[in-house]
Coordinates of N, CA and C in Angstrom, one line a residue:
M1 N 12.2 -111.7 24.3 CA 12.3 -110.7 25.3 C 11.9 -109.3 24.8
I2 N 12.2 -109.1 23.4 CA 11.8 -107.6 23.0 C 10.4 -107.5 22.8
K3 N 9.8 -108.5 22.5 CA 8.3 -108.5 22.4 C 7.6 -108.3 23.8
E4 N 8.1 -108.7 24.7 CA 7.5 -108.7 26.3 C 7.7 -107.1 26.5
M5 N 8.7 -106.4 26.0 CA 9.0 -105.1 26.4 C 7.8 -104.2 26.1
F6 N 7.1 -104.5 25.0 CA 6.0 -103.8 24.4 C 4.8 -104.4 24.9
D7 N 4.7 -105.4 25.7 CA 3.4 -106.0 26.1 C 2.8 -105.2 27.1
L8 N 1.4 -104.8 26.8 CA 0.8 -104.0 28.0 C -0.2 -104.9 28.8
S9 N 0.0 -106.3 28.7 CA -1.0 -107.2 29.3 C -0.7 -106.7 30.9
G10 N -1.9 -106.7 31.6 CA -1.9 -106.4 33.0 C -1.9 -104.9 33.4
K11 N -2.0 -104.2 32.4 CA -1.8 -102.8 32.6 C -3.1 -102.1 32.4
T12 N -3.5 -101.1 33.2 CA -4.8 -100.4 32.9 C -4.6 -99.0 32.3
A13 N -5.1 -98.7 31.2 CA -4.9 -97.4 30.5 C -6.1 -96.6 30.4
F14 N -5.9 -95.2 30.7 CA -7.0 -94.2 30.7 C -6.4 -93.4 29.4
V15 N -7.5 -93.2 28.5 CA -7.2 -92.2 27.4 C -8.6 -91.1 27.3
S16 N -8.0 -89.9 27.5 CA -9.2 -89.0 27.5 C -9.4 -88.5 26.0
G17 N -10.7 -88.1 25.8 CA -11.1 -87.8 24.3 C -10.8 -88.8 23.4
S18 N -11.4 -90.1 23.7 CA -11.0 -91.1 23.0 C -12.4 -91.8 22.3
S19 N -13.3 -90.9 22.1 CA -14.5 -91.5 21.4 C -14.2 -91.4 19.8
R20 N -13.2 -90.8 19.4 CA -12.9 -90.8 17.9 C -11.6 -90.2 17.7
G21 N -11.2 -90.2 16.5 CA -9.8 -89.8 16.2 C -8.6 -90.2 16.7
I22 N -7.8 -89.4 17.2 CA -6.4 -89.8 17.6 C -6.7 -90.6 19.0
G23 N -7.5 -90.2 19.8 CA -7.7 -90.8 21.0 C -8.4 -92.4 20.8
F24 N -9.2 -92.5 20.0 CA -9.7 -93.8 19.6 C -8.8 -94.7 19.2
A25 N -7.8 -94.2 18.1 CA -6.8 -95.1 17.7 C -5.8 -95.6 18.8
I26 N -5.4 -94.6 19.8 CA -4.5 -95.0 20.7 C -5.2 -96.1 21.6
A27 N -6.4 -95.7 22.1 CA -7.2 -96.8 22.8 C -7.1 -98.2 22.1
E28 N -7.4 -98.3 20.8 CA -7.4 -99.5 20.1 C -6.0 -100.1 20.1
A29 N -5.1 -99.2 20.0 CA -3.6 -99.9 20.0 C -3.3 -100.4 21.4
F30 N -3.8 -99.7 22.5 CA -3.4 -100.3 23.9 C -4.3 -101.7 24.0
A31 N -5.5 -101.6 23.6 CA -6.1 -102.9 23.8 C -5.5 -104.0 23.0
D32 N -5.2 -103.8 21.7 CA -4.4 -104.8 20.9 C -3.2 -105.2 21.7
A33 N -2.6 -104.3 22.4 CA -1.1 -104.6 22.9 C -1.6 -105.3 24.4
G34 N -2.8 -105.6 24.8 CA -3.1 -106.3 26.1 C -3.5 -105.6 27.2
A35 N -3.7 -104.3 27.0 CA -4.2 -103.5 28.2 C -5.4 -103.6 28.5
T36 N -6.0 -103.2 29.7 CA -7.3 -103.1 30.0 C -7.6 -101.6 29.7
V37 N -8.4 -101.1 28.8 CA -8.6 -99.7 28.5 C -9.7 -99.1 28.8
V38 N -9.7 -97.9 29.5 CA -10.8 -97.0 29.8 C -10.8 -95.8 28.8
I39 N -11.9 -95.8 27.9 CA -12.0 -94.6 27.1 C -12.9 -93.6 27.9
N40 N -12.8 -92.5 27.3 CA -13.4 -91.2 28.1 C -13.8 -90.1 27.0
S41 N -14.9 -89.5 27.4 CA -15.6 -88.3 26.8 C -16.4 -87.7 27.6
R42 N -16.8 -86.5 27.3 CA -17.8 -85.8 28.1 C -19.2 -86.2 27.7
K43 N -19.3 -86.8 26.4 CA -20.6 -87.0 25.9 C -20.7 -88.7 26.0
P44 N -21.7 -89.0 26.9 CA -21.9 -90.5 27.1 C -22.5 -91.2 25.7
E45 N -23.2 -90.5 25.0 CA -23.6 -91.2 23.7 C -22.4 -91.5 22.8
S46 N -21.6 -90.6 22.6 CA -20.5 -90.8 21.7 C -19.5 -91.8 22.1
L47 N -19.3 -91.9 23.6 CA -18.6 -92.7 24.2 C -19.1 -94.3 23.8
A48 N -20.4 -94.3 24.0 CA -21.1 -95.6 23.8 C -20.9 -96.1 22.5
E49 N -20.8 -95.2 21.5 CA -20.7 -95.6 20.2 C -19.2 -96.1 19.9
A50 N -18.3 -95.5 20.6 CA -16.9 -95.8 20.4 C -16.6 -97.2 21.0
Q51 N -17.2 -97.5 22.3 CA -17.1 -98.8 22.8 C -17.8 -99.8 22.0
A52 N -18.8 -99.6 21.4 CA -19.5 -100.6 20.5 C -18.5 -100.8 19.3
K53 N -17.9 -100.0 18.6 CA -16.9 -100.1 17.6 C -15.9 -100.9 18.0
L54 N -15.3 -100.6 19.1 CA -14.1 -101.4 19.5 C -14.4 -102.8 19.9
A55 N -15.8 -102.9 20.4 CA -16.3 -104.5 20.7 C -16.4 -105.1 19.4
D56 N -16.9 -104.4 18.5 CA -17.0 -105.0 17.0 C -15.7 -105.6 16.7
K57 N -14.6 -104.9 17.0 CA -13.1 -105.4 16.6 C -12.5 -106.3 17.3
G58 N -13.4 -106.7 18.5 CA -12.9 -107.7 19.3 C -12.2 -107.2 20.7
Y59 N -12.5 -105.8 20.9 CA -11.9 -105.3 22.1 C -12.9 -105.0 23.1
A60 N -12.9 -105.4 24.3 CA -13.9 -105.1 25.5 C -13.2 -104.1 26.3
V61 N -13.7 -102.8 26.0 CA -13.1 -101.7 26.9 C -14.1 -101.2 27.9
H62 N -13.7 -100.4 28.9 CA -14.5 -99.7 29.7 C -14.8 -98.3 29.2
A63 N -15.9 -97.9 29.5 CA -16.5 -96.4 29.1 C -16.7 -95.7 30.3
V64 N -15.9 -94.5 30.5 CA -16.3 -93.8 31.9 C -16.3 -92.2 31.5
P65 N -17.5 -91.8 31.2 CA -17.7 -90.5 30.9 C -17.7 -89.4 32.0
F66 N -16.9 -88.4 31.8 CA -16.8 -87.2 32.6 C -16.1 -86.1 31.9
D67 N -16.4 -84.9 32.4 CA -15.8 -83.7 31.8 C -14.3 -83.4 32.2
V68 N -13.4 -83.5 31.5 CA -12.0 -83.2 31.9 C -11.7 -82.0 32.2
T69 N -12.5 -80.9 31.8 CA -12.3 -79.6 32.1 C -12.7 -79.2 33.5
D70 N -13.4 -80.1 34.3 CA -13.9 -79.9 35.5 C -13.0 -80.8 36.4
S71 N -12.3 -80.0 37.2 CA -11.4 -80.6 38.1 C -12.0 -81.6 39.1
K72 N -13.2 -81.3 39.6 CA -14.0 -82.1 40.5 C -14.6 -83.3 39.9
A73 N -14.8 -83.2 38.7 CA -15.3 -84.4 37.8 C -14.2 -85.2 37.6
V74 N -13.0 -84.7 37.2 CA -11.8 -85.5 37.0 C -11.4 -86.2 38.3
A75 N -11.3 -85.7 39.3 CA -11.2 -86.4 40.6 C -12.1 -87.5 41.0
A76 N -13.3 -87.2 40.7 CA -14.4 -88.4 40.9 C -14.1 -89.5 39.8
G77 N -14.0 -89.0 38.6 CA -13.8 -90.1 37.6 C -12.5 -90.9 37.7
I78 N -11.5 -90.4 38.1 CA -10.4 -91.1 38.3 C -10.5 -92.0 39.4
E79 N -11.2 -91.5 40.4 CA -11.5 -92.3 41.7 C -12.2 -93.5 41.3
K80 N -13.2 -93.4 40.4 CA -14.1 -94.3 40.1 C -13.5 -95.6 39.3
I81 N -12.5 -95.0 38.4 CA -11.6 -96.0 37.7 C -10.8 -96.8 38.5
E82 N -10.0 -96.0 39.4 CA -9.2 -96.9 40.4 C -9.7 -97.8 41.2
T83 N -11.1 -97.5 41.6 CA -11.9 -98.3 42.6 C -12.5 -99.4 41.8
E84 N -13.3 -99.2 40.7 CA -14.1 -100.1 40.1 C -13.4 -101.1 39.0
I85 N -12.3 -100.5 38.4 CA -11.7 -101.2 37.4 C -10.2 -101.6 37.6
G86 N -9.3 -100.8 38.0 CA -8.0 -101.0 38.5 C -7.1 -99.8 38.6
P87 N -6.0 -99.9 39.1 CA -5.1 -98.8 39.3 C -4.6 -98.4 37.9
I88 N -4.6 -97.2 37.6 CA -4.2 -96.6 36.3 C -2.7 -96.6 36.2
D89 N -2.2 -97.4 35.2 CA -0.7 -97.6 34.9 C -0.5 -96.6 34.0
I90 N -1.3 -96.4 32.9 CA -1.1 -95.4 31.7 C -2.2 -94.5 31.7
A91 N -1.8 -93.2 31.5 CA -2.8 -92.2 31.2 C -2.3 -91.3 29.9
V92 N -3.4 -91.2 28.9 CA -3.0 -90.3 27.9 C -3.9 -89.2 27.8
N93 N -3.5 -87.9 27.9 CA -4.1 -86.7 27.9 C -4.3 -86.3 26.3
N94 N -5.5 -86.6 25.7 CA -5.6 -86.5 24.4 C -6.8 -85.5 24.0
A95 N -7.7 -85.3 25.0 CA -8.9 -84.3 24.7 C -8.4 -83.0 24.1
G96 N -9.1 -82.5 23.1 CA -8.5 -81.2 22.7 C -9.6 -80.6 21.8
I97 N -9.7 -79.4 21.6 CA -10.5 -78.8 20.7 C -9.7 -77.7 19.7
Q98 N -10.4 -77.2 18.8 CA -9.7 -76.1 17.9 C -10.8 -75.1 17.6
R99 N -10.3 -73.8 17.9 CA -11.2 -72.7 17.5 C -10.3 -71.7 16.7
R100 N -10.8 -71.3 15.6 CA -10.0 -70.4 14.7 C -10.7 -69.1 14.7
A101 N -9.7 -68.1 14.8 CA -10.2 -66.7 14.8 C -8.9 -65.8 14.5
P102 N -9.0 -64.8 13.8 CA -7.9 -63.7 13.9 C -7.5 -63.2 15.1
F103 N -6.3 -63.0 15.3 CA -5.7 -62.8 16.8 C -6.5 -61.5 17.2
T104 N -6.8 -60.4 16.6 CA -7.4 -59.3 17.1 C -9.1 -59.6 17.3
K105 N -9.6 -60.8 16.9 CA -10.9 -61.1 17.0 C -11.2 -62.1 18.0
I106 N -10.1 -62.6 18.8 CA -10.2 -63.7 19.8 C -11.0 -63.2 20.9
T107 N -12.3 -63.8 21.2 CA -12.9 -63.3 22.4 C -12.4 -63.9 23.7
D108 N -12.8 -63.4 24.8 CA -12.5 -64.0 26.1 C -12.8 -65.5 26.1
E109 N -14.2 -65.6 25.8 CA -15.0 -67.1 25.6 C -14.2 -68.0 24.8
L110 N -13.8 -67.7 23.6 CA -12.9 -68.6 23.0 C -11.7 -68.9 23.4
W111 N -10.9 -67.9 24.0 CA -9.6 -68.1 24.7 C -9.9 -69.1 25.9
R112 N -10.8 -69.0 26.7 CA -11.0 -69.7 27.8 C -11.4 -71.1 27.4
D113 N -12.2 -71.4 26.4 CA -12.7 -72.5 26.0 C -11.3 -73.5 25.6
V114 N -10.5 -72.8 24.7 CA -9.3 -73.6 24.2 C -8.4 -74.0 25.5
M115 N -8.2 -73.0 26.4 CA -7.3 -73.2 27.5 C -7.8 -74.3 28.4
E116 N -9.1 -74.2 28.7 CA -9.7 -75.2 29.6 C -9.6 -76.7 29.0
T117 N -9.8 -76.7 27.9 CA -9.7 -78.3 27.2 C -8.4 -78.7 27.0
N118 N -7.7 -77.8 26.3 CA -6.2 -78.2 25.8 C -5.1 -77.8 26.9
L119 N -5.3 -77.1 27.8 CA -4.3 -77.1 28.9 C -4.7 -77.4 30.3
N120 N -5.9 -76.8 30.8 CA -6.3 -77.1 32.2 C -6.6 -78.6 32.3
A121 N -7.4 -79.2 31.3 CA -7.6 -80.6 31.4 C -6.4 -81.5 31.5
V122 N -5.4 -81.3 30.7 CA -4.2 -82.1 30.9 C -3.7 -81.9 32.3
F123 N -3.5 -80.7 32.9 CA -3.1 -80.6 34.3 C -3.9 -81.4 35.4
F124 N -5.3 -81.3 35.0 CA -6.2 -82.0 36.0 C -6.1 -83.4 36.0
V125 N -6.0 -84.1 34.8 CA -5.9 -85.3 34.7 C -4.6 -85.9 35.2
A126 N -3.5 -85.2 34.9 CA -2.1 -85.7 35.1 C -1.9 -85.5 36.7
R127 N -2.5 -84.4 37.4 CA -2.5 -84.2 38.8 C -3.1 -85.5 39.5
A128 N -4.4 -85.8 39.0 CA -5.1 -86.9 39.8 C -4.5 -88.3 39.6
V129 N -3.8 -88.6 38.5 CA -3.4 -89.8 38.1 C -1.9 -89.9 38.8
S130 N -1.2 -88.8 38.8 CA 0.3 -89.0 39.2 C 0.5 -89.0 40.7
E131 N -0.6 -88.6 41.5 CA -0.5 -88.7 42.8 C -0.7 -90.3 43.4
R132 N -1.5 -90.9 42.6 CA -1.7 -92.3 42.9 C -0.4 -93.2 42.4
M133 N 0.0 -92.7 41.1 CA 1.2 -93.4 40.6 C 2.4 -93.2 41.5
A134 N 2.7 -92.1 41.9 CA 3.7 -91.8 42.9 C 3.7 -92.6 44.1
E135 N 2.5 -92.9 44.6 CA 2.4 -93.9 45.9 C 2.7 -95.3 45.4
R136 N 2.5 -95.8 44.1 CA 2.9 -97.1 43.6 C 4.2 -97.1 43.1
K137 N 4.8 -95.9 42.8 CA 6.3 -95.9 42.4 C 6.3 -96.4 40.9
R138 N 5.3 -96.2 40.1 CA 5.2 -96.5 38.6 C 4.1 -95.8 38.0
G139 N 4.4 -95.6 36.7 CA 3.4 -95.0 35.8 C 3.9 -94.3 34.5
K140 N 3.0 -94.2 33.7 CA 3.3 -93.6 32.4 C 2.2 -92.6 32.0
I141 N 2.7 -91.4 31.7 CA 1.6 -90.3 31.4 C 2.1 -89.8 29.9
I142 N 1.3 -89.8 29.0 CA 1.6 -89.3 27.7 C 0.5 -88.1 27.3
N143 N 1.2 -87.1 27.1 CA 0.5 -85.9 26.8 C 0.5 -85.6 25.3
I144 N -0.7 -85.6 24.7 CA -0.7 -85.4 23.1 C -0.5 -83.8 22.9
C145 N 0.6 -83.5 22.2 CA 1.1 -82.2 21.9 C 0.6 -82.0 20.4
S146 N 1.5 -81.2 19.7 CA 1.2 -80.8 18.3 C 2.4 -80.2 17.7
L147 N 2.4 -80.2 16.4 CA 3.4 -79.4 15.7 C 3.2 -77.9 16.2
A148 N 2.0 -77.5 16.6 CA 1.9 -76.1 17.3 C 2.4 -76.1 18.6
S149 N 3.1 -77.2 19.2 CA 4.0 -76.9 20.3 C 5.3 -76.3 20.0
E150 N 5.5 -76.3 18.7 CA 6.9 -75.8 18.3 C 6.7 -74.6 17.3
V151 N 5.7 -74.5 16.4 CA 5.6 -73.5 15.5 C 4.1 -73.0 15.4
G152 N 4.1 -71.7 15.1 CA 2.7 -71.0 15.0 C 2.3 -71.0 13.5
R153 N 0.8 -70.8 13.5 CA 0.2 -70.3 12.3 C -1.0 -69.5 12.6
P154 N -1.2 -68.5 11.4 CA -2.3 -67.7 11.6 C -3.8 -68.3 12.0
S155 N -4.4 -67.6 12.8 CA -5.7 -67.9 13.3 C -5.9 -68.8 14.4
I156 N -4.8 -69.4 14.8 CA -4.9 -70.4 15.9 C -4.1 -70.2 17.1
V157 N -3.8 -68.9 17.5 CA -3.0 -68.5 18.6 C -3.3 -69.2 19.8
P158 N -4.8 -69.2 20.3 CA -5.0 -69.9 21.5 C -4.5 -71.4 21.5
Y159 N -4.7 -71.9 20.4 CA -4.3 -73.5 20.2 C -2.8 -73.6 20.4
T160 N -2.1 -72.7 19.6 CA -0.6 -72.9 19.7 C 0.0 -72.6 21.2
T161 N -0.6 -71.7 21.8 CA -0.4 -71.2 23.2 C -0.6 -72.3 24.2
A162 N -1.7 -72.9 23.9 CA -1.9 -74.2 24.7 C -1.0 -75.3 24.6
K163 N -0.9 -75.6 23.3 CA -0.1 -76.7 22.9 C 1.4 -76.5 23.4
G164 N 1.9 -75.3 23.2 CA 3.3 -75.0 23.7 C 3.4 -75.2 25.2
A165 N 2.2 -74.8 25.8 CA 2.2 -74.9 27.3 C 2.4 -76.4 27.6
V166 N 1.5 -77.3 26.9 CA 1.6 -78.6 27.2 C 2.9 -79.3 27.1
R167 N 3.7 -78.8 26.0 CA 5.2 -79.1 25.9 C 5.9 -79.0 27.1
M168 N 5.9 -77.9 27.6 CA 6.6 -77.5 28.8 C 6.2 -78.1 30.1
L169 N 4.7 -78.1 30.1 CA 4.1 -79.1 31.3 C 4.7 -80.3 31.5
T170 N 5.1 -81.0 30.2 CA 5.5 -82.3 30.1 C 6.7 -82.5 30.7
K171 N 7.7 -81.5 30.4 CA 9.0 -81.4 30.7 C 9.0 -81.1 32.4
G172 N 8.3 -80.1 32.8 CA 8.1 -79.7 34.3 C 7.7 -81.0 35.0
M173 N 6.6 -81.8 34.6 CA 6.2 -82.9 35.2 C 7.3 -84.1 35.4
C174 N 8.0 -84.2 34.3 CA 9.3 -85.2 34.2 C 10.1 -84.9 35.4
C175 N 10.5 -83.6 35.5 CA 11.5 -83.1 36.4 C 11.0 -83.5 37.9
E176 N 9.7 -83.3 38.2 CA 9.2 -83.7 39.4 C 8.9 -85.2 39.6
L177 N 8.4 -85.7 38.7 CA 7.9 -87.3 38.9 C 8.7 -88.2 38.4
A178 N 9.9 -88.0 37.8 CA 10.8 -89.2 37.4 C 11.3 -89.8 38.7
G179 N 11.6 -89.2 39.6 CA 12.1 -89.8 40.9 C 11.1 -90.8 41.5
H180 N 9.9 -90.8 41.1 CA 8.8 -91.7 41.5 C 8.7 -92.8 40.4
N181 N 9.5 -93.0 39.7 CA 9.5 -93.8 38.6 C 8.2 -93.6 37.5
I182 N 8.0 -92.3 37.4 CA 6.9 -92.1 36.4 C 7.4 -91.4 35.2
Q183 N 7.3 -91.9 34.1 CA 7.7 -91.4 32.9 C 6.6 -90.5 32.2
V184 N 6.9 -89.3 31.9 CA 6.0 -88.3 31.3 C 6.6 -87.8 30.0
N185 N 5.8 -88.3 29.0 CA 6.5 -87.9 27.6 C 5.2 -87.3 26.6
G186 N 5.5 -86.9 25.5 CA 4.7 -86.4 24.7 C 4.5 -86.8 23.3
I187 N 3.5 -86.7 22.5 CA 3.5 -87.2 21.1 C 2.9 -85.9 20.4
G188 N 3.7 -85.5 19.3 CA 3.3 -84.3 18.6 C 2.9 -84.8 17.3
P189 N 1.6 -85.0 17.0 CA 1.2 -85.3 15.5 C 1.4 -84.3 14.6
G190 N 1.7 -84.6 13.4 CA 1.6 -83.6 12.2 C 0.4 -83.6 11.9
Y191 N 0.1 -83.5 10.4 CA -1.2 -83.4 9.9 C -1.7 -84.9 9.7
F192 N -2.9 -85.2 10.5 CA -3.5 -86.6 10.3 C -4.8 -86.4 9.9
R193 N -5.3 -87.4 9.2 CA -6.7 -87.3 8.6 C -7.7 -87.7 9.8
T194 N -8.5 -86.7 10.4 CA -9.4 -87.3 11.5 C -10.7 -86.6 11.1
E195 N -11.6 -86.9 12.0 CA -13.1 -86.4 11.7 C -13.1 -85.0 11.9
L196 N -12.3 -84.3 12.8 CA -12.2 -83.0 13.1 C -11.6 -82.1 12.1
N197 N -10.8 -82.7 11.1 CA -10.1 -81.9 10.1 C -10.6 -82.2 8.7
T198 N -11.6 -82.9 8.5 CA -12.2 -83.1 7.2 C -12.2 -82.0 6.3
D199 N -12.8 -80.9 6.9 CA -12.9 -79.7 6.1 C -11.5 -79.1 5.5
L200 N -10.5 -79.2 6.3 CA -9.1 -78.9 5.9 C -8.6 -79.9 4.8
F201 N -8.8 -81.2 5.1 CA -8.4 -82.2 3.9 C -9.1 -82.0 2.7
E202 N -10.3 -81.7 2.7 CA -11.2 -81.4 1.4 C -10.8 -80.0 0.9
N203 N -10.2 -79.1 1.6 CA -9.9 -77.8 1.0 C -8.6 -78.0 0.0
K204 N -8.8 -78.0 -1.2 CA -7.5 -78.3 -2.1 C -6.3 -77.5 -1.7
E205 N -6.7 -76.3 -1.7 CA -5.5 -75.3 -1.5 C -4.7 -75.6 -0.1
F206 N -5.4 -76.0 1.0 CA -4.7 -76.4 2.1 C -4.2 -77.7 2.0
N207 N -4.8 -78.5 1.3 CA -4.4 -80.1 1.2 C -3.1 -79.9 0.5
D208 N -3.0 -79.2 -0.6 CA -1.8 -79.1 -1.4 C -0.5 -78.5 -0.6
W209 N -1.0 -77.5 0.2 CA 0.0 -76.9 1.0 C 0.7 -78.0 2.1
V210 N -0.2 -78.8 2.6 CA 0.3 -79.8 3.6 C 1.1 -80.8 2.9
C211 N 0.8 -81.2 1.8 CA 1.5 -82.3 1.0 C 2.8 -81.6 0.6
A212 N 2.9 -80.4 0.1 CA 4.1 -79.8 -0.4 C 5.0 -79.5 0.8
R213 N 4.4 -79.2 1.9 CA 5.2 -78.7 3.1 C 5.9 -79.9 3.8
T214 N 5.1 -81.1 3.6 CA 5.5 -82.3 4.5 C 6.5 -83.3 3.5
P215 N 7.7 -83.4 3.9 CA 8.7 -84.1 3.1 C 8.1 -85.5 2.6
A216 N 7.2 -86.0 3.6 CA 6.5 -87.5 3.3 C 5.6 -87.3 1.9
G217 N 5.2 -86.0 1.7 CA 4.3 -85.6 0.7 C 2.9 -86.1 0.9
R218 N 2.5 -86.2 2.1 CA 1.1 -86.7 2.4 C 0.6 -86.4 3.8
W219 N -0.7 -86.6 4.2 CA -1.3 -86.5 5.5 C -0.9 -87.9 6.2
G220 N -0.8 -87.9 7.5 CA -0.6 -89.1 8.1 C -1.9 -89.9 8.3
E221 N -1.8 -91.3 8.5 CA -3.0 -92.0 8.7 C -2.8 -92.4 10.2
L222 N -3.9 -92.5 10.9 CA -4.0 -92.8 12.4 C -3.3 -93.8 13.0
D223 N -3.2 -94.9 12.2 CA -2.5 -96.2 12.4 C -1.3 -95.8 12.6
E224 N -0.6 -94.9 12.1 CA 0.8 -94.5 12.2 C 1.2 -93.9 13.5
L225 N 0.1 -93.5 14.2 CA 0.5 -93.1 15.7 C 0.5 -94.2 16.7
K226 N 0.0 -95.2 16.3 CA -0.3 -96.4 17.3 C 1.1 -97.0 17.9
G227 N 2.1 -97.0 17.1 CA 3.4 -97.6 17.5 C 4.0 -96.8 18.5
V228 N 4.1 -95.4 18.2 CA 4.8 -94.6 19.3 C 4.0 -94.5 20.6
A229 N 2.7 -94.8 20.6 CA 1.9 -94.6 21.6 C 2.1 -95.8 22.6
V230 N 2.1 -96.8 22.0 CA 2.5 -98.2 22.7 C 3.8 -98.2 23.3
F231 N 4.9 -97.7 22.6 CA 6.2 -97.5 22.8 C 6.4 -96.9 24.0
L232 N 5.7 -95.6 24.3 CA 5.8 -94.7 25.4 C 4.9 -95.4 26.5
A233 N 4.1 -96.1 26.3 CA 3.4 -96.6 27.4 C 3.9 -98.0 27.9
S234 N 4.9 -98.5 27.3 CA 5.5 -99.8 27.6 C 6.9 -99.6 28.4
E235 N 7.3 -100.7 28.9 CA 8.6 -100.8 29.6 C 9.8 -100.5 28.6
A236 N 9.5 -100.5 27.5 CA 10.5 -100.1 26.5 C 11.1 -98.8 26.5
A237 N 10.2 -97.9 27.2 CA 10.5 -96.5 27.3 C 10.7 -96.1 28.9
S238 N 11.1 -97.0 29.6 CA 11.3 -96.9 31.0 C 12.5 -95.9 31.4
F239 N 13.3 -95.4 30.4 CA 14.3 -94.5 30.7 C 14.1 -93.2 29.7
M240 N 13.0 -93.1 29.1 CA 12.6 -91.9 28.4 C 11.8 -91.0 29.1
N241 N 12.1 -89.9 29.2 CA 11.3 -88.9 30.0 C 11.5 -87.6 29.7
G242 N 10.3 -86.8 29.7 CA 10.4 -85.3 29.2 C 10.5 -85.1 27.9
Q243 N 10.2 -86.0 27.1 CA 10.6 -85.9 25.6 C 9.0 -85.8 24.9
V244 N 9.2 -84.9 23.7 CA 8.1 -85.0 22.7 C 8.5 -85.7 21.5
I245 N 7.8 -86.6 21.0 CA 8.2 -87.4 19.7 C 7.1 -86.9 18.8
Y246 N 7.7 -86.3 17.6 CA 6.9 -85.6 16.6 C 6.6 -86.5 15.4
V247 N 5.6 -86.9 15.2 CA 5.1 -87.9 14.0 C 4.6 -87.1 13.1
D248 N 5.4 -86.5 12.1 CA 4.9 -85.7 11.4 C 5.4 -85.7 9.8
G249 N 5.7 -86.8 9.3 CA 6.2 -86.9 8.1 C 7.4 -86.2 7.7
G250 N 8.2 -85.6 8.7 CA 9.3 -84.7 8.3 C 9.0 -83.4 8.4
L251 N 7.8 -82.9 8.7 CA 7.5 -81.5 8.4 C 8.5 -80.5 9.3
L252 N 8.6 -80.8 10.5 CA 9.5 -79.8 11.4 C 11.0 -80.1 11.1
S253 N 11.5 -81.0 10.2 CA 12.7 -81.1 9.7 C 13.4 -80.2 8.7
G254 N 12.4 -79.5 7.9 CA 12.8 -78.7 6.8 C 12.2 -77.2 7.0
M255 N 12.5 -76.4 6.0 CA 12.1 -75.2 5.8 C 10.8 -75.1 4.9

């Protein structure tokens, strides 16, 4: 009985920004749990590589490239998935970018770039999938938040602003969509080793700071995000709504 609660067989899951990193790990977890998985990126070549990597591991996934920062492209992409693959039961908003600059040196372009990918895209995808989920009276939406949804750091103000907004978007969506049997929750990763932060991991000063600041004393591994993603996508989380689960090795728990 308990295993069945976490089984995603028969479900269709869409994961944005899933050609690598956190999104790739979540897509792999969903496939392993039995879901029909649709991976997404704005770059077809990167998506094809990710699809091939998953195929090598024994997972046949669908690849649908489109730009999640373009609301028209999102509407068309979601329609394509619903028509050609199946109704989306699970949607993960993972696509994100990081642009660093001192606050007084943040350009209009930098600000817009971060907001378009880290906030606007979450709204565009969530709006497109939730309309259909509401008609079917079921659905799971998982927004990837961050430690930066709760705390700030120098040089990443646009990122923390966007991730803080995603946290509140998650709660606002819950208030409106829960009545349609749609669960909207978030995952807030701590410091995880990915292709995007290799430079930080290899910076001894920063690496030492992360390990000292995190009670677990280390960076997270991507496999350690898979369980919480499957949980939130499954029937085991049917009464969990509007929450952000921080997977951070305890970082937010101490001073």
